[in-house]
Coordinates of C-alpha atoms in Angstrom, one line a residue:
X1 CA 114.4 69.7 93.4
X2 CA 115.9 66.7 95.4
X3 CA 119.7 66.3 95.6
X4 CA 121.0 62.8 95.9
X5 CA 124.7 62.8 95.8
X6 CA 125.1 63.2 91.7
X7 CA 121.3 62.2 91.1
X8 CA 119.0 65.0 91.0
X9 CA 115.0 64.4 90.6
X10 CA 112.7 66.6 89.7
X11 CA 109.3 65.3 91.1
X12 CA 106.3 67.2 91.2
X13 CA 102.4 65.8 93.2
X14 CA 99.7 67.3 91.5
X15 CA 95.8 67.2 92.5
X16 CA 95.8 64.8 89.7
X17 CA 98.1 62.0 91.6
X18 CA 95.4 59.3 90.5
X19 CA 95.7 59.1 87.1
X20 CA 96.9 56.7 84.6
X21 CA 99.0 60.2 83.8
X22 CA 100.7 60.3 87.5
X23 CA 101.2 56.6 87.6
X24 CA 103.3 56.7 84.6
X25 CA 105.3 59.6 85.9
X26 CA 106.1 57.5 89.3
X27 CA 107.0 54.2 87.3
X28 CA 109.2 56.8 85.1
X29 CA 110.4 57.8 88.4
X30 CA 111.8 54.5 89.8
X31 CA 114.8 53.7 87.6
X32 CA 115.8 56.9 88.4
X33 CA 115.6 56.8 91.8
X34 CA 117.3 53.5 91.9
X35 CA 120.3 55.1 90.1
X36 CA 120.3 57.9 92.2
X37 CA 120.4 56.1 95.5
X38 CA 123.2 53.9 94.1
X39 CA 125.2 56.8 93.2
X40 CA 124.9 58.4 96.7
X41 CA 125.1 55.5 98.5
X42 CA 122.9 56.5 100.9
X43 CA 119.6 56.0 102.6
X44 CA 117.1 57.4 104.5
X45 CA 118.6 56.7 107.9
X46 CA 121.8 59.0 106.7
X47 CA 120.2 61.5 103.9
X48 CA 117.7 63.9 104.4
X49 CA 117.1 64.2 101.0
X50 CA 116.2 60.9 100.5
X51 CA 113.6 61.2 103.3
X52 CA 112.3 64.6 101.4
X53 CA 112.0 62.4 98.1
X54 CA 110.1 59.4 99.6
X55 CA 107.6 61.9 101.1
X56 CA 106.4 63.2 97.7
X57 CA 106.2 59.3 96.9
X58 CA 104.5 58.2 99.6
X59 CA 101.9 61.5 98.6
X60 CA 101.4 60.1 95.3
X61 CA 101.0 56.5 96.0
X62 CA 98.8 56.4 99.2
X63 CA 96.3 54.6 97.1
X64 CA 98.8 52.3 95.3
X65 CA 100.8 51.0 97.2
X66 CA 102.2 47.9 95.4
X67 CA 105.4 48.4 93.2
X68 CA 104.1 48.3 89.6
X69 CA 105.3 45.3 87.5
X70 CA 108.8 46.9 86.2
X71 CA 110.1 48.6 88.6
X72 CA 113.5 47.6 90.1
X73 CA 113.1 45.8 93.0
X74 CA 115.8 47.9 94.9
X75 CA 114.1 51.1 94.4
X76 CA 111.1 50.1 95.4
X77 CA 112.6 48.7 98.7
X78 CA 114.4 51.8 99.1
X79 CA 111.0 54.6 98.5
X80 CA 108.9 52.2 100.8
X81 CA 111.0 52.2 103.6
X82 CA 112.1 56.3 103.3
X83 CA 108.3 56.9 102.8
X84 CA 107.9 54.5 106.5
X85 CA 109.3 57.0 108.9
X86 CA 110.4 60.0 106.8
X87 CA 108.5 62.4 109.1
X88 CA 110.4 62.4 112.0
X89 CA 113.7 62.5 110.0
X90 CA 113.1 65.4 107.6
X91 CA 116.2 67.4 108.2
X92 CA 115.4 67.8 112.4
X93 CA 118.3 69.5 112.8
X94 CA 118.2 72.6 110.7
X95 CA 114.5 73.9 111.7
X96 CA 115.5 73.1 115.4
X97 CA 119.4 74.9 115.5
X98 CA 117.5 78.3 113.5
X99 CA 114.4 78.5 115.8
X100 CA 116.3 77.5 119.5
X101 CA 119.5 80.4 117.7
X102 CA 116.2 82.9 117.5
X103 CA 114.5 82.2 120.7
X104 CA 118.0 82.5 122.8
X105 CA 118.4 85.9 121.2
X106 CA 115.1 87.0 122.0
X107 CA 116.1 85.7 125.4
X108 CA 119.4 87.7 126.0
X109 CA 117.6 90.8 124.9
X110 CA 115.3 90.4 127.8
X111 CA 112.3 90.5 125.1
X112 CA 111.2 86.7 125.7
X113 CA 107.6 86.6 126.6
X114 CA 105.7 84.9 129.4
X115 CA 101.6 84.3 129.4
X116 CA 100.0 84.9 133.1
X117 CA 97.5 82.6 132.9
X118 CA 94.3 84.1 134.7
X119 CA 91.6 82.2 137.1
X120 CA 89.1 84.5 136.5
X121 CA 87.1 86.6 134.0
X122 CA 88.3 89.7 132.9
X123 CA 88.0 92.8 135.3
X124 CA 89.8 95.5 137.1
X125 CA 90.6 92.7 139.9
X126 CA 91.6 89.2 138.8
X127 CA 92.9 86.1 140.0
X128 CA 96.5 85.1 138.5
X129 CA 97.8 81.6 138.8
X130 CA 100.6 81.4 141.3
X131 CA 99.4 84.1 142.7
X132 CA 97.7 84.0 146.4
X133 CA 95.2 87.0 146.1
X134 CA 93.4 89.0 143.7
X135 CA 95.8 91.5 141.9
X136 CA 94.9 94.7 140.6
X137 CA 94.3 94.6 136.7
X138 CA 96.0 97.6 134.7
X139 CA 96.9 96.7 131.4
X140 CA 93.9 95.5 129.9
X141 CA 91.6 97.0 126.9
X142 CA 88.6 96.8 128.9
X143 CA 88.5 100.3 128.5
X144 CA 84.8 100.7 129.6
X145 CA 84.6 97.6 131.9
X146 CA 82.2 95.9 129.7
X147 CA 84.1 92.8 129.4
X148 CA 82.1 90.5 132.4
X149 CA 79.4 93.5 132.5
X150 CA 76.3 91.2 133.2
X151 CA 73.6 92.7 130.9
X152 CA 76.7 92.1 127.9
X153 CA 77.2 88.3 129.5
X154 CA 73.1 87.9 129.7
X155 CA 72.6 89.1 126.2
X156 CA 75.3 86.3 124.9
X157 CA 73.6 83.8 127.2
X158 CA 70.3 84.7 125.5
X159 CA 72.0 84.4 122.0
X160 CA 73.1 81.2 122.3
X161 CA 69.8 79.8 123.4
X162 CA 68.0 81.7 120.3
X163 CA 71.0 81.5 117.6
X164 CA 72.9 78.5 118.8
X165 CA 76.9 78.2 119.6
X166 CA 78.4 78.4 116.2
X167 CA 77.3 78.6 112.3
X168 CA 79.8 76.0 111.5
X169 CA 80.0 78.1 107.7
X170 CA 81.2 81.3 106.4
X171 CA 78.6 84.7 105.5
X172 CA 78.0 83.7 102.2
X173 CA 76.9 79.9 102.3
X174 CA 74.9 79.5 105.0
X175 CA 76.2 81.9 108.3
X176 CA 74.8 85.1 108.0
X177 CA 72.0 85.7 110.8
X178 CA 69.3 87.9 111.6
X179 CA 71.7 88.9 114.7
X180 CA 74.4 89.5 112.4
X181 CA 72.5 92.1 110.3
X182 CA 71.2 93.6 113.3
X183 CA 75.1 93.9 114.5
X184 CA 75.8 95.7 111.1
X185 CA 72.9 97.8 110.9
X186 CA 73.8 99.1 115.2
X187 CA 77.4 99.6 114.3
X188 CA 76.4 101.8 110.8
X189 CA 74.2 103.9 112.9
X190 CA 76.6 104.8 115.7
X191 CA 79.2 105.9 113.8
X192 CA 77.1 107.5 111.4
X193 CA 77.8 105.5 108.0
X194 CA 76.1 103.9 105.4
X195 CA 77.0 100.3 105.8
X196 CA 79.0 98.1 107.8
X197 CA 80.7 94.8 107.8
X198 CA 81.7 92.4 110.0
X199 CA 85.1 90.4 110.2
X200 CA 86.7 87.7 113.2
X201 CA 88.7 90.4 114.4
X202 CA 90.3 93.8 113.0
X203 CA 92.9 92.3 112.2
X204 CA 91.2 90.6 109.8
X205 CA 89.3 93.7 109.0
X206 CA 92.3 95.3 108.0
X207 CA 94.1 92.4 106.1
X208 CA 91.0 92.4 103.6
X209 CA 90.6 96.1 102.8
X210 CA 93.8 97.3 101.0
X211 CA 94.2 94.5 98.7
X212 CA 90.1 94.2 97.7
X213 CA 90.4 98.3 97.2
X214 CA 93.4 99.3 95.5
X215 CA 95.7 98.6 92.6
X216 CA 98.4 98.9 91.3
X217 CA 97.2 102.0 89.6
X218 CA 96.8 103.3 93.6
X219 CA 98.4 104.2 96.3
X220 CA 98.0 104.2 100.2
X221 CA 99.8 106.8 102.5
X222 CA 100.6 105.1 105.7
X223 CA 101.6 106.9 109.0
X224 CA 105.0 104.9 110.2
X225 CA 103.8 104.1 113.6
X226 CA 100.5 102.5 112.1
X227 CA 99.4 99.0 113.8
X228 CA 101.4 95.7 112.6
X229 CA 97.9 94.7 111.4
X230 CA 97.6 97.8 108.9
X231 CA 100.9 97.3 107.4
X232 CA 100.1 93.4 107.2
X233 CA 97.1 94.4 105.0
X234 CA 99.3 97.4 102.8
X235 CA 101.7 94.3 102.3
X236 CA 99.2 92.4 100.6
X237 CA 98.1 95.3 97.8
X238 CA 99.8 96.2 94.8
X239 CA 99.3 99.6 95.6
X240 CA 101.8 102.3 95.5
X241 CA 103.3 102.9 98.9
X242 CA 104.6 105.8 100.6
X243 CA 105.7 105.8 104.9
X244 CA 105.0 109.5 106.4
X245 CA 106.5 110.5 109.2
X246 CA 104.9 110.0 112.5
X247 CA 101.9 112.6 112.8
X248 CA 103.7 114.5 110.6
X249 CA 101.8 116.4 107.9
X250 CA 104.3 118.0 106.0
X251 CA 105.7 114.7 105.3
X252 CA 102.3 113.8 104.3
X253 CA 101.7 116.4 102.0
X254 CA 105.0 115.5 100.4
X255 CA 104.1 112.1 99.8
X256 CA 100.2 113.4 98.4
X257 CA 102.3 115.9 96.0
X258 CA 104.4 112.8 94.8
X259 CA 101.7 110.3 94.5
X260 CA 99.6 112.5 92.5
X261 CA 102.2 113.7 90.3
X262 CA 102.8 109.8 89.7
X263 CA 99.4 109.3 88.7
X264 CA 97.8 107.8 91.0
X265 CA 93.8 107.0 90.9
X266 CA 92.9 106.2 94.2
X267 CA 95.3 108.0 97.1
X268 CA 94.2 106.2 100.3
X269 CA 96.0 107.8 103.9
X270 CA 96.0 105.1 106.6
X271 CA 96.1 105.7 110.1
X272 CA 95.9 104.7 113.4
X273 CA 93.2 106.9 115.0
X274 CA 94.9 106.1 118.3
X275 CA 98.3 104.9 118.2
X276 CA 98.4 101.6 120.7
X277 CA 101.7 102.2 122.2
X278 CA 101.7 106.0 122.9
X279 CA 98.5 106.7 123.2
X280 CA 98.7 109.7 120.3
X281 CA 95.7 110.5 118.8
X282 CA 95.9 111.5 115.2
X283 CA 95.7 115.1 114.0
X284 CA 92.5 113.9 111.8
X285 CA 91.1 117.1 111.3
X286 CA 94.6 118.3 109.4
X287 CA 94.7 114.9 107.5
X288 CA 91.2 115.3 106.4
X289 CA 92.2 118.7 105.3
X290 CA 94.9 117.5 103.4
X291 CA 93.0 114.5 101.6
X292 CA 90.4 117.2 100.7
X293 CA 93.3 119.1 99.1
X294 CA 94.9 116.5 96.9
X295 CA 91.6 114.4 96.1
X296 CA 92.3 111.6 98.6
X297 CA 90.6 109.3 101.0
X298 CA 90.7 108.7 104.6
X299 CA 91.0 105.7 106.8
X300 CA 91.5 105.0 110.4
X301 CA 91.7 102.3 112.4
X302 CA 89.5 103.1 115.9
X303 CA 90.6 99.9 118.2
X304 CA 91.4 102.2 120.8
X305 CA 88.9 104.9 120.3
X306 CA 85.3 103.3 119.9
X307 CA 83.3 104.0 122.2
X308 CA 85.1 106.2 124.5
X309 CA 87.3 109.0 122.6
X310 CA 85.0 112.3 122.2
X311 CA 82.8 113.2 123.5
X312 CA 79.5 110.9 123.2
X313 CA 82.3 108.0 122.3
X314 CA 81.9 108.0 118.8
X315 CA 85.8 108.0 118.4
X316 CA 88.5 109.8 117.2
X317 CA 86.9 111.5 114.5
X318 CA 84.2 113.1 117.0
X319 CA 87.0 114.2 118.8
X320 CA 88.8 116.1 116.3
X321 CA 85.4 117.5 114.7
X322 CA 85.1 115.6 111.5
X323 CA 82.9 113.2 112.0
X324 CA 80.8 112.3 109.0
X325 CA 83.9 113.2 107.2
X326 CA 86.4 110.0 107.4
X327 CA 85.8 107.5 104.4
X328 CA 86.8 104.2 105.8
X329 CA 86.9 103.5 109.4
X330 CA 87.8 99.7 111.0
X331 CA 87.2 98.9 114.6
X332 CA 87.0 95.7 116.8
X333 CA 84.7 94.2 119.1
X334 CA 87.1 93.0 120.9
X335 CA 88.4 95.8 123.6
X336 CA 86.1 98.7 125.2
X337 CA 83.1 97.1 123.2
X338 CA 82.7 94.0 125.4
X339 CA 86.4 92.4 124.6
X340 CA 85.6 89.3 123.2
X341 CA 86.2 88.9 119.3
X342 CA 85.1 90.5 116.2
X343 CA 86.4 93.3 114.3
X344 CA 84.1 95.9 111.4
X345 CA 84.9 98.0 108.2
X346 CA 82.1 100.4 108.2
X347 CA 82.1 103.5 105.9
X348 CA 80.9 103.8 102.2
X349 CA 78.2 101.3 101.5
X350 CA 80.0 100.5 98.0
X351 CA 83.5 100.0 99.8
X352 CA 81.1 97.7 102.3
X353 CA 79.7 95.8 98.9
X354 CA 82.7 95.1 97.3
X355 CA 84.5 93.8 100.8
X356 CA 81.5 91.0 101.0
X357 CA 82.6 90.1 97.6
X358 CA 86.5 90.1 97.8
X359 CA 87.8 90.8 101.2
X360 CA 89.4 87.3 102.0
X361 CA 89.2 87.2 105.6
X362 CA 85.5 87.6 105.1
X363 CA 85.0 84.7 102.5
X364 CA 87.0 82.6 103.9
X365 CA 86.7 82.6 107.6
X366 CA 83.6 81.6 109.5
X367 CA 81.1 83.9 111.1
X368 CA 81.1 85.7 113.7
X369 CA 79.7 83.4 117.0
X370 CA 75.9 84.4 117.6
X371 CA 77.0 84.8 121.3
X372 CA 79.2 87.5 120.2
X373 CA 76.7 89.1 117.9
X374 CA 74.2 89.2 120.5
X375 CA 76.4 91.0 123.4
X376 CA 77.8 93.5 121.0
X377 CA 74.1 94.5 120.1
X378 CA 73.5 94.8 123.8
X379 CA 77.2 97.0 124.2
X380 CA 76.1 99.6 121.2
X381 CA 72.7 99.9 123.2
X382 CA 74.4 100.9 126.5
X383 CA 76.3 103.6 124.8
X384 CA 73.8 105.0 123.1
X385 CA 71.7 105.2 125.8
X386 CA 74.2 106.9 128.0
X387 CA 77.9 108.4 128.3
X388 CA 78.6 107.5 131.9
X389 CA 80.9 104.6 131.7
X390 CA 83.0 106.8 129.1
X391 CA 83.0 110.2 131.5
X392 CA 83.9 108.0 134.2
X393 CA 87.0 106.5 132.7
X394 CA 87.6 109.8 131.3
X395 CA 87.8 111.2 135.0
X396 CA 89.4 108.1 136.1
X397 CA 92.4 108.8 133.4
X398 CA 92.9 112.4 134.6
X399 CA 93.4 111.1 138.2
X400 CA 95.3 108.4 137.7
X401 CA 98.1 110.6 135.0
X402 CA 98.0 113.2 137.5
X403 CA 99.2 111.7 140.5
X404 CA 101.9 109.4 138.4
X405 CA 103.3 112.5 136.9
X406 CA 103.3 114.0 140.5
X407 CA 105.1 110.5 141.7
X408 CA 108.0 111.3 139.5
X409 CA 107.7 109.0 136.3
X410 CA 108.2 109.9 133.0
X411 CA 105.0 109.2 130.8
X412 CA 103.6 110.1 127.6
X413 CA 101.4 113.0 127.9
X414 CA 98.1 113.1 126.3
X415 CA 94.5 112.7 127.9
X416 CA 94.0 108.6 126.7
X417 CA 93.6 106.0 129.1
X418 CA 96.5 104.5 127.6
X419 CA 99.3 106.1 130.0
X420 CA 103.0 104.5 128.7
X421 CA 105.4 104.7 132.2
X422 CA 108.8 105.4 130.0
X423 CA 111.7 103.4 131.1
X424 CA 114.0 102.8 128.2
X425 CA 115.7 99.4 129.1
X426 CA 113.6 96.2 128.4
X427 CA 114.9 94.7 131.3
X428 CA 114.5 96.8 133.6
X429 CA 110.9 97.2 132.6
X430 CA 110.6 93.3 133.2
X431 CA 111.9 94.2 136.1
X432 CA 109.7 96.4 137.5
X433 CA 106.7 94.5 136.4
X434 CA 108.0 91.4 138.1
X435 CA 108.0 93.5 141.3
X436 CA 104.5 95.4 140.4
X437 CA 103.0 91.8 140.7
X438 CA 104.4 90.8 143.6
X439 CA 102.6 93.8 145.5
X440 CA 99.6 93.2 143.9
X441 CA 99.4 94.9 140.7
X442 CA 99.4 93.4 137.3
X443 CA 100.8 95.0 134.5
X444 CA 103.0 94.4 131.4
X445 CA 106.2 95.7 130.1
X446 CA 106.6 96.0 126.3
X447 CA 109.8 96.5 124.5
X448 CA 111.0 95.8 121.0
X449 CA 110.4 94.9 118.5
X450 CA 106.9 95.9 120.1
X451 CA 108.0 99.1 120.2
X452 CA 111.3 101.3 120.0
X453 CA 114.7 99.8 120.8
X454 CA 115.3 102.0 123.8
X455 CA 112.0 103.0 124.5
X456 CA 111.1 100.1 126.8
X457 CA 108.0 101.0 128.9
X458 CA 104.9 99.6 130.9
X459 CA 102.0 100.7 129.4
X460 CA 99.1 101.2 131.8
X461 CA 95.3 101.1 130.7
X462 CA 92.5 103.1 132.6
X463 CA 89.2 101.9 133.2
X464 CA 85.5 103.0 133.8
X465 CA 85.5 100.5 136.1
X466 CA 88.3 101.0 138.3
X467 CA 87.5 103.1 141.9
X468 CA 89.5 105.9 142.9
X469 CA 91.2 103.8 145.8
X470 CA 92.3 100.9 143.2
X471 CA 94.2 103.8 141.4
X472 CA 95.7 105.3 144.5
X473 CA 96.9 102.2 145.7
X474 CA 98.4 101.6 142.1
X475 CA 100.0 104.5 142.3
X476 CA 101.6 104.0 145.7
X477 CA 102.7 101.1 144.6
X478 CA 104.8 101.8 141.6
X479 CA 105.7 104.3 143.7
X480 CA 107.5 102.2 146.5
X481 CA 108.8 99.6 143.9
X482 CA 110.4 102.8 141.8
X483 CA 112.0 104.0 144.7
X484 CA 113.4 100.5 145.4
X485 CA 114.8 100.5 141.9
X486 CA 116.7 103.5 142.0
X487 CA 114.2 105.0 139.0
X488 CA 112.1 108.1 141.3
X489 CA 113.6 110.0 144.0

């Protein structure tokens, strides 16, 4: 609906804009506009409106573009020359005011976001523009060190001169690959599953399984600290929802003794297997437990677990001794396994079935790059074929949470390589990672809405493939710059 002074339009473009049907709406259209425009008095130069109108008839008459024989000669004049330049006069002032109001605020609260842009590939030492050395890399996934490993690069090297660079074409028509199969089939046996799936990220992974699985006759029990990308994909089901308390599971079992006295056919509990920003790992073994109980299902989402969390890597599940136990379980490519892109469901081979037929980010999003496929092959090989890289960061953890608690900082305790330094203000956070850099250590702070309001912190990341003297001399550092700060004694 258009408003032009008293005149208001109702003008709808269809797919149909060609037909003898649409031109008779526009000629319809004409006497009105004409009146309308008199009425206002306006035109496009002053009247955003107007500009909004002749946009939806410039839409519908790109391929007739001469005034048919009956139209006033005024309104015709006035749609042409709105339709000439209406793009750059579409209201500019209201989409600009609302976005520069938002980005100020984000501003004040010291929450505004800047992108290091790095020189080199990934790895525990990395060039950073503006930067004259190497800094020391802490707050990446590359849990494992995989990420420029060179048997990972050679095996994409070797996939692109076999598969090609791209597929140009989603699973289903024509960009599914022998490589891609063979991807499915590696990541089905490592975590002990039926089936597997592949997706462009787990983000992805996530946004397609909630609304292909469940109904509105379902519901799906989420842990309240769950990634963005799990409540993204919850948001788009008609399921039932219920928000448990934080690890909690007597709030869990509430919410399984409510669902099921609601009726519920499928009861699905979500959860992060590791929580991102705390480095928590689930109490599985109780939520399994529980799902048992109430005739539920299980899923996790493993991004920070695979390939490193228990004790041959299989993930969180190993760890908490119910592996082969957990019904759904998503994962990504994308950190310890290599860190490039990609993102799995694996689980129940029917769940995997009816994903390849509904899950949206699947159908509709191209394949997975043959380069990818090809170095994630070669990642899954390397850890089955030994668990040094994974004791190694394990070891490397220990040390490194050790001597910060020793320092004086406040982190969350635990035993992932995930080690948040708590600091509580956001801009002193910024702060202190400002200062980090300048001595040579790269790391980030995170604040809300990321997390908390007053639970501002720099999260750290251990890796397999950082030495014992890189940590040290991480830990002096953060070290003499919270001491300069006032935070340590």
């Amino acid at each position: 609906i258009v408003s032009l002074g008293t005149g208001s339009i109702i003008y709808w473009v269809t797919a149909r804009q060609r037909t003898r049907q649409a031109t008779l709406r526009r000629s319809q259209m004409l006497p009105a506009l004409a009146r309308a425009l008199k009425t206002s008095g306006r035109c496009q130069a002053c009247c955003p409106a107007a500009s909004t109108l002749s946009r939806a008839w410039a839409l519908g008459t790109q391929h007739d573009m001469s005034a048919p024989a009956h139209a006033p000669q005024s309104a015709w004049h006035h749609a042409r020359h709105i339709s000439s330049s209406s793009a750059t006069h579409a209201a500019p002032g209201v989409l600009r005011d609302v976005v520069e109001s938002q980005l100020e605020s984000i501003k004040a609260a010291s929450t505004y976001k800047h992108e290091r842009v790095l020189t080199t590939p990934q790895s525990t030492s990395i060039g950073v523009r503006g930067s004259h050395a190497h800094v020391l890399n802490l707050c990446a996934n590359n849990y494992l060190g995989l990420s420029n490993h060179p048997e990972v690069v050679q095996a994409a090297i070797d996939a692109i001169r076999s598969h090609g660079y791209g597929l140009s074409s989603v699973r289903f028509i024509c960009g599914t690959q022998d490589v891609h199969k063979a991807l499915e089939a590696a990541i089905a046996r490592f975590h002990g599953t039926q089936d597997a799936i592949l997706f462009p990220s787990c983000f992805d992974a996530n946004a397609g399984l909630f609304e292909s699985l469940l109904t509105d006759a379902d519901a799906v029990l989420s842990d309240e600290l769950n990634h963005a990308s799990i409540i993204d994909g919850i948001r788009l089901c008609k399921a039932q929802r219920y928000r448990y308390r934080h690890m909690d599971m007597s709030d869990l079992e509430a919410k399984l003794k409510e669902a099921t006295d609601k009726g519920a056919r499928i009861k699905l509990i979500a959860t992060d297997g590791v929580f991102s920003m705390d480095g928590h790992i689930a109490p599985l073994k109780e939520i399994v437990a529980l799902a048992k109980k109430y005739g539920a299902y299980t899923f996790i989402d493993e991004c920070h677990a695979t390939g490193f969390v228990g004790r041959t890597g299989r993930g969180t599940d190993e760890q908490c001794g119910v592996q082969g136990q957990v019904d759904i379980i998503n994962s990504t490519l994308g950190k310890a396994l290599g860190g490039a892109t990609g993102g799995y469901t694996t689980g129940r081979k029917e769940v995997v079935d009816l994903l390849r037929q509904r899950a949206r980010p699947y159908l509709f999003s191209n394949t997975l790059a043959p380069a990818v496929a090809g170095a994630s092959l070669k990642v899954f090989e390397l850890l089955s074929r030994s668990t040094a890289l994974r004791d190694t960061l394990e070891a490397n953890t220990s040390h490194f949470r050790r001597r910060m608690t020793g320092a004086g900082f406040t982190i969350k305790p635990g035993t992932h390589p995930i080690v948040p330094v708590m600091l509580g203000d956001a801009a002193v956070a910024g702060q202190m990672a400002a200062w980090l850099l300048q001595k040579g250590i790269y790391v980030i702070a995170f604040s809300y809405p990321v997390v908390p309001k007053g639970q501002a912190r720099i999260r750290c990341q251990i890796s397999a493939g950082h030495t014992r003297e890189q940590l040290d001399a991480a830990v002096d550092a953060f070290t003499e710059v919270g001491r300069d700060m006032g935070l340590i004694k």
